[in-house]
Amino acid sequence: MRETEAKREAWLAAGLRFECQGSGRCCTSRGEHGFVYLSLADRRRLARHLELATGAFTRRYCEKSGGLFHLKAPEQDCRFLEGGRCSVYEARPEQCRAWPFWSENLEPGVWEREVAAFCPGAGKGPCHDRETVLAIAASAEVTNYD
């Protein structure tokens, strides 16, 4: 195992503290282009929450790029962010549920420079063990989406 991999594994083995503080900051793009990808299960859950048929929800709120559905207008903050709060929190997409445990965030330097500096919930609350963090990250992988 290389030194950087060993460092990452030791860092993950210690667990990561996170507890949502309700700031809504994770719902903003931080000035970068970003997609909120939606699986069929996400689209069904959101459609049900909004009392729409899945097809109607998809036509109204989604686009498709590279064979994957995502919310329209990725250059803007999330269309469901209202007053700094998620208006569809109970039905939010898996990608949103997994924040901040996205695979690209699970490096010590990235966590410190980008996540902890941006997200007020990083470093607070319960400590999530390595297995839990990796399972949450896997649940949000785009490769799971249909």
PDB file of C-alpha atoms in Angstrom:
ATOM      1  CA  MET A   1       0.000   0.000   0.000  1.00  0.00           C
ATOM      2  CA  ARG A   2       1.393   3.384  -0.996  1.00  0.00           C
ATOM      3  CA  GLU A   3       1.938   6.033   1.652  1.00  0.00           C
ATOM      4  CA  THR A   4      -0.936   8.222   0.427  1.00  0.00           C
ATOM      5  CA  GLU A   5      -3.313   5.242   0.430  1.00  0.00           C
ATOM      6  CA  ALA A   6      -2.169   4.265   3.926  1.00  0.00           C
ATOM      7  CA  LYS A   7      -2.725   7.847   5.122  1.00  0.00           C
ATOM      8  CA  ARG A   8      -6.229   7.878   3.603  1.00  0.00           C
ATOM      9  CA  GLU A   9      -7.084   4.512   5.153  1.00  0.00           C
ATOM     10  CA  ALA A  10      -5.879   5.624   8.596  1.00  0.00           C
ATOM     11  CA  TRP A  11      -7.880   8.840   8.243  1.00  0.00           C
ATOM     12  CA  LEU A  12     -11.030   6.911   7.234  1.00  0.00           C
ATOM     13  CA  ALA A  13     -10.471   4.320   9.974  1.00  0.00           C
ATOM     14  CA  ALA A  14     -10.701   7.112  12.552  1.00  0.00           C
ATOM     15  CA  GLY A  15     -14.185   7.927  11.229  1.00  0.00           C
ATOM     16  CA  LEU A  16     -15.661  11.221  10.088  1.00  0.00           C
ATOM     17  CA  ARG A  17     -17.827  13.516  12.136  1.00  0.00           C
ATOM     18  CA  PHE A  18     -20.797  15.064  10.406  1.00  0.00           C
ATOM     19  CA  GLU A  19     -24.179  16.367  11.422  1.00  0.00           C
ATOM     20  CA  CYS A  20     -26.317  18.510   9.163  1.00  0.00           C
ATOM     21  CA  GLN A  21     -26.630  22.063  10.477  1.00  0.00           C
ATOM     22  CA  GLY A  22     -29.408  23.014   8.045  1.00  0.00           C
ATOM     23  CA  SER A  23     -27.436  25.809   6.393  1.00  0.00           C
ATOM     24  CA  GLY A  24     -28.429  24.854   2.847  1.00  0.00           C
ATOM     25  CA  ARG A  25     -24.866  25.499   1.710  1.00  0.00           C
ATOM     26  CA  CYS A  26     -24.624  21.991   0.240  1.00  0.00           C
ATOM     27  CA  CYS A  27     -27.460  22.943  -2.119  1.00  0.00           C
ATOM     28  CA  THR A  28     -25.392  25.631  -3.813  1.00  0.00           C
ATOM     29  CA  SER A  29     -22.899  25.069  -6.558  1.00  0.00           C
ATOM     30  CA  ARG A  30     -20.165  27.158  -4.890  1.00  0.00           C
ATOM     31  CA  GLY A  31     -19.769  28.961  -8.205  1.00  0.00           C
ATOM     32  CA  GLU A  32     -19.059  25.799 -10.177  1.00  0.00           C
ATOM     33  CA  HIS A  33     -21.094  23.917 -12.747  1.00  0.00           C
ATOM     34  CA  GLY A  34     -22.671  20.886 -11.114  1.00  0.00           C
ATOM     35  CA  PHE A  35     -25.349  18.293 -11.673  1.00  0.00           C
ATOM     36  CA  VAL A  36     -27.782  16.741  -9.240  1.00  0.00           C
ATOM     37  CA  TYR A  37     -28.157  13.321 -10.828  1.00  0.00           C
ATOM     38  CA  LEU A  38     -31.413  11.447 -10.381  1.00  0.00           C
ATOM     39  CA  SER A  39     -32.014   7.727 -10.464  1.00  0.00           C
ATOM     40  CA  LEU A  40     -35.422   6.382 -11.397  1.00  0.00           C
ATOM     41  CA  ALA A  41     -36.076   5.832  -7.666  1.00  0.00           C
ATOM     42  CA  ASP A  42     -35.168   9.498  -7.007  1.00  0.00           C
ATOM     43  CA  ARG A  43     -37.507  10.703  -9.756  1.00  0.00           C
ATOM     44  CA  ARG A  44     -40.330   8.518  -8.459  1.00  0.00           C
ATOM     45  CA  ARG A  45     -39.830   9.679  -4.866  1.00  0.00           C
ATOM     46  CA  LEU A  46     -39.711  13.365  -5.873  1.00  0.00           C
ATOM     47  CA  ALA A  47     -42.722  13.000  -8.185  1.00  0.00           C
ATOM     48  CA  ARG A  48     -44.744  11.373  -5.403  1.00  0.00           C
ATOM     49  CA  HIS A  49     -43.721  14.141  -3.002  1.00  0.00           C
ATOM     50  CA  LEU A  50     -44.802  16.804  -5.492  1.00  0.00           C
ATOM     51  CA  GLU A  51     -47.970  14.853  -6.356  1.00  0.00           C
ATOM     52  CA  LEU A  52     -46.954  14.396  -9.990  1.00  0.00           C
ATOM     53  CA  ALA A  53     -46.650  11.402 -12.250  1.00  0.00           C
ATOM     54  CA  THR A  54     -43.014  10.374 -12.693  1.00  0.00           C
ATOM     55  CA  GLY A  55     -43.113  11.271 -16.383  1.00  0.00           C
ATOM     56  CA  ALA A  56     -44.550  14.712 -15.647  1.00  0.00           C
ATOM     57  CA  PHE A  57     -41.879  15.344 -12.999  1.00  0.00           C
ATOM     58  CA  THR A  58     -39.152  14.216 -15.400  1.00  0.00           C
ATOM     59  CA  ARG A  59     -40.375  16.459 -18.228  1.00  0.00           C
ATOM     60  CA  ARG A  60     -40.777  19.491 -15.953  1.00  0.00           C
ATOM     61  CA  TYR A  61     -37.665  19.253 -13.806  1.00  0.00           C
ATOM     62  CA  CYS A  62     -35.093  17.060 -15.578  1.00  0.00           C
ATOM     63  CA  GLU A  63     -32.693  16.971 -18.492  1.00  0.00           C
ATOM     64  CA  LYS A  64     -30.567  14.115 -19.723  1.00  0.00           C
ATOM     65  CA  SER A  65     -26.809  14.327 -20.356  1.00  0.00           C
ATOM     66  CA  GLY A  66     -24.523  11.436 -21.110  1.00  0.00           C
ATOM     67  CA  GLY A  67     -27.457   9.057 -20.701  1.00  0.00           C
ATOM     68  CA  LEU A  68     -28.181  10.207 -17.131  1.00  0.00           C
ATOM     69  CA  PHE A  69     -31.038  12.309 -15.796  1.00  0.00           C
ATOM     70  CA  HIS A  70     -30.247  15.388 -13.727  1.00  0.00           C
ATOM     71  CA  LEU A  71     -32.122  18.439 -12.486  1.00  0.00           C
ATOM     72  CA  LYS A  72     -32.361  21.245 -15.024  1.00  0.00           C
ATOM     73  CA  ALA A  73     -30.250  24.392 -14.680  1.00  0.00           C
ATOM     74  CA  PRO A  74     -27.063  22.955 -13.107  1.00  0.00           C
ATOM     75  CA  GLU A  75     -25.463  26.414 -13.355  1.00  0.00           C
ATOM     76  CA  GLN A  76     -27.875  27.657 -10.675  1.00  0.00           C
ATOM     77  CA  ASP A  77     -28.431  26.707  -7.068  1.00  0.00           C
ATOM     78  CA  CYS A  78     -30.907  23.864  -6.688  1.00  0.00           C
ATOM     79  CA  ARG A  79     -34.399  24.733  -7.894  1.00  0.00           C
ATOM     80  CA  PHE A  80     -35.799  23.183  -4.715  1.00  0.00           C
ATOM     81  CA  LEU A  81     -33.782  25.445  -2.406  1.00  0.00           C
ATOM     82  CA  GLU A  82     -36.191  27.955  -0.864  1.00  0.00           C
ATOM     83  CA  GLY A  83     -35.095  30.421   1.767  1.00  0.00           C
ATOM     84  CA  GLY A  84     -31.901  28.475   2.400  1.00  0.00           C
ATOM     85  CA  ARG A  85     -33.845  25.249   3.006  1.00  0.00           C
ATOM     86  CA  CYS A  86     -34.624  22.200   0.895  1.00  0.00           C
ATOM     87  CA  SER A  87     -38.307  22.282   0.026  1.00  0.00           C
ATOM     88  CA  VAL A  88     -38.256  18.559  -0.848  1.00  0.00           C
ATOM     89  CA  TYR A  89     -36.018  17.408   2.027  1.00  0.00           C
ATOM     90  CA  GLU A  90     -38.001  14.255   2.820  1.00  0.00           C
ATOM     91  CA  ALA A  91     -37.812  13.212  -0.856  1.00  0.00           C
ATOM     92  CA  ARG A  92     -34.372  14.615  -1.722  1.00  0.00           C
ATOM     93  CA  PRO A  93     -32.205  12.693  -4.198  1.00  0.00           C
ATOM     94  CA  GLU A  94     -29.731  10.058  -3.045  1.00  0.00           C
ATOM     95  CA  GLN A  95     -26.858  12.309  -4.143  1.00  0.00           C
ATOM     96  CA  CYS A  96     -28.091  14.956  -1.700  1.00  0.00           C
ATOM     97  CA  ARG A  97     -28.680  12.423   1.086  1.00  0.00           C
ATOM     98  CA  ALA A  98     -25.072  11.275   0.741  1.00  0.00           C
ATOM     99  CA  TRP A  99     -23.472  14.721   1.182  1.00  0.00           C
ATOM    100  CA  PRO A 100     -20.698  15.203   2.317  1.00  0.00           C
ATOM    101  CA  PHE A 101     -19.696  11.561   1.967  1.00  0.00           C
ATOM    102  CA  TRP A 102     -19.166  11.709  -1.792  1.00  0.00           C
ATOM    103  CA  SER A 103     -16.252   9.642  -3.089  1.00  0.00           C
ATOM    104  CA  GLU A 104     -14.416  12.728  -4.354  1.00  0.00           C
ATOM    105  CA  ASN A 105     -14.556  14.230  -0.840  1.00  0.00           C
ATOM    106  CA  LEU A 106     -13.048  11.215   0.913  1.00  0.00           C
ATOM    107  CA  GLU A 107      -9.442  12.338   0.898  1.00  0.00           C
ATOM    108  CA  PRO A 108      -7.983  14.060   3.965  1.00  0.00           C
ATOM    109  CA  GLY A 109      -6.832  17.146   2.060  1.00  0.00           C
ATOM    110  CA  VAL A 110     -10.068  17.528   0.123  1.00  0.00           C
ATOM    111  CA  TRP A 111     -12.111  17.087   3.296  1.00  0.00           C
ATOM    112  CA  GLU A 112     -10.148  19.796   5.109  1.00  0.00           C
ATOM    113  CA  ARG A 113      -9.741  22.293   2.237  1.00  0.00           C
ATOM    114  CA  GLU A 114     -13.136  21.943   0.610  1.00  0.00           C
ATOM    115  CA  VAL A 115     -15.680  20.198   2.824  1.00  0.00           C
ATOM    116  CA  ALA A 116     -14.778  21.398   6.319  1.00  0.00           C
ATOM    117  CA  ALA A 117     -14.087  24.915   5.050  1.00  0.00           C
ATOM    118  CA  PHE A 118     -17.484  25.046   3.311  1.00  0.00           C
ATOM    119  CA  CYS A 119     -19.890  22.870   5.275  1.00  0.00           C
ATOM    120  CA  PRO A 120     -20.710  23.871   8.872  1.00  0.00           C
ATOM    121  CA  GLY A 121     -21.726  20.268   9.695  1.00  0.00           C
ATOM    122  CA  ALA A 122     -18.300  18.758   8.944  1.00  0.00           C
ATOM    123  CA  GLY A 123     -16.532  17.949  12.193  1.00  0.00           C
ATOM    124  CA  LYS A 124     -19.733  18.108  14.239  1.00  0.00           C
ATOM    125  CA  GLY A 125     -22.097  15.470  15.556  1.00  0.00           C
ATOM    126  CA  PRO A 126     -21.651  11.728  15.584  1.00  0.00           C
ATOM    127  CA  CYS A 127     -18.596   9.980  14.242  1.00  0.00           C
ATOM    128  CA  HIS A 128     -19.473   7.846  11.231  1.00  0.00           C
ATOM    129  CA  ASP A 129     -17.268   4.783  10.889  1.00  0.00           C
ATOM    130  CA  ARG A 130     -15.349   3.879   7.739  1.00  0.00           C
ATOM    131  CA  GLU A 131     -17.859   1.250   6.590  1.00  0.00           C
ATOM    132  CA  THR A 132     -20.816   3.618   6.973  1.00  0.00           C
ATOM    133  CA  VAL A 133     -19.032   6.436   5.146  1.00  0.00           C
ATOM    134  CA  LEU A 134     -18.034   4.168   2.254  1.00  0.00           C
ATOM    135  CA  ALA A 135     -21.545   2.682   2.014  1.00  0.00           C
ATOM    136  CA  ILE A 136     -23.084   6.155   1.865  1.00  0.00           C
ATOM    137  CA  ALA A 137     -20.551   7.219  -0.779  1.00  0.00           C
ATOM    138  CA  ALA A 138     -21.327   4.115  -2.843  1.00  0.00           C
ATOM    139  CA  SER A 139     -25.067   4.843  -2.695  1.00  0.00           C
ATOM    140  CA  ALA A 140     -24.516   8.151  -4.490  1.00  0.00           C
ATOM    141  CA  GLU A 141     -22.234   6.911  -7.252  1.00  0.00           C
ATOM    142  CA  VAL A 142     -23.511   7.934 -10.668  1.00  0.00           C
ATOM    143  CA  THR A 143     -22.894   4.398 -11.914  1.00  0.00           C
ATOM    144  CA  ASN A 144     -25.930   3.330  -9.822  1.00  0.00           C
ATOM    145  CA  TYR A 145     -28.245   5.537 -11.826  1.00  0.00           C
ATOM    146  CA  ASP A 146     -30.538   4.373 -14.574  1.00  0.00           C
TER     147      ASP A 146
END
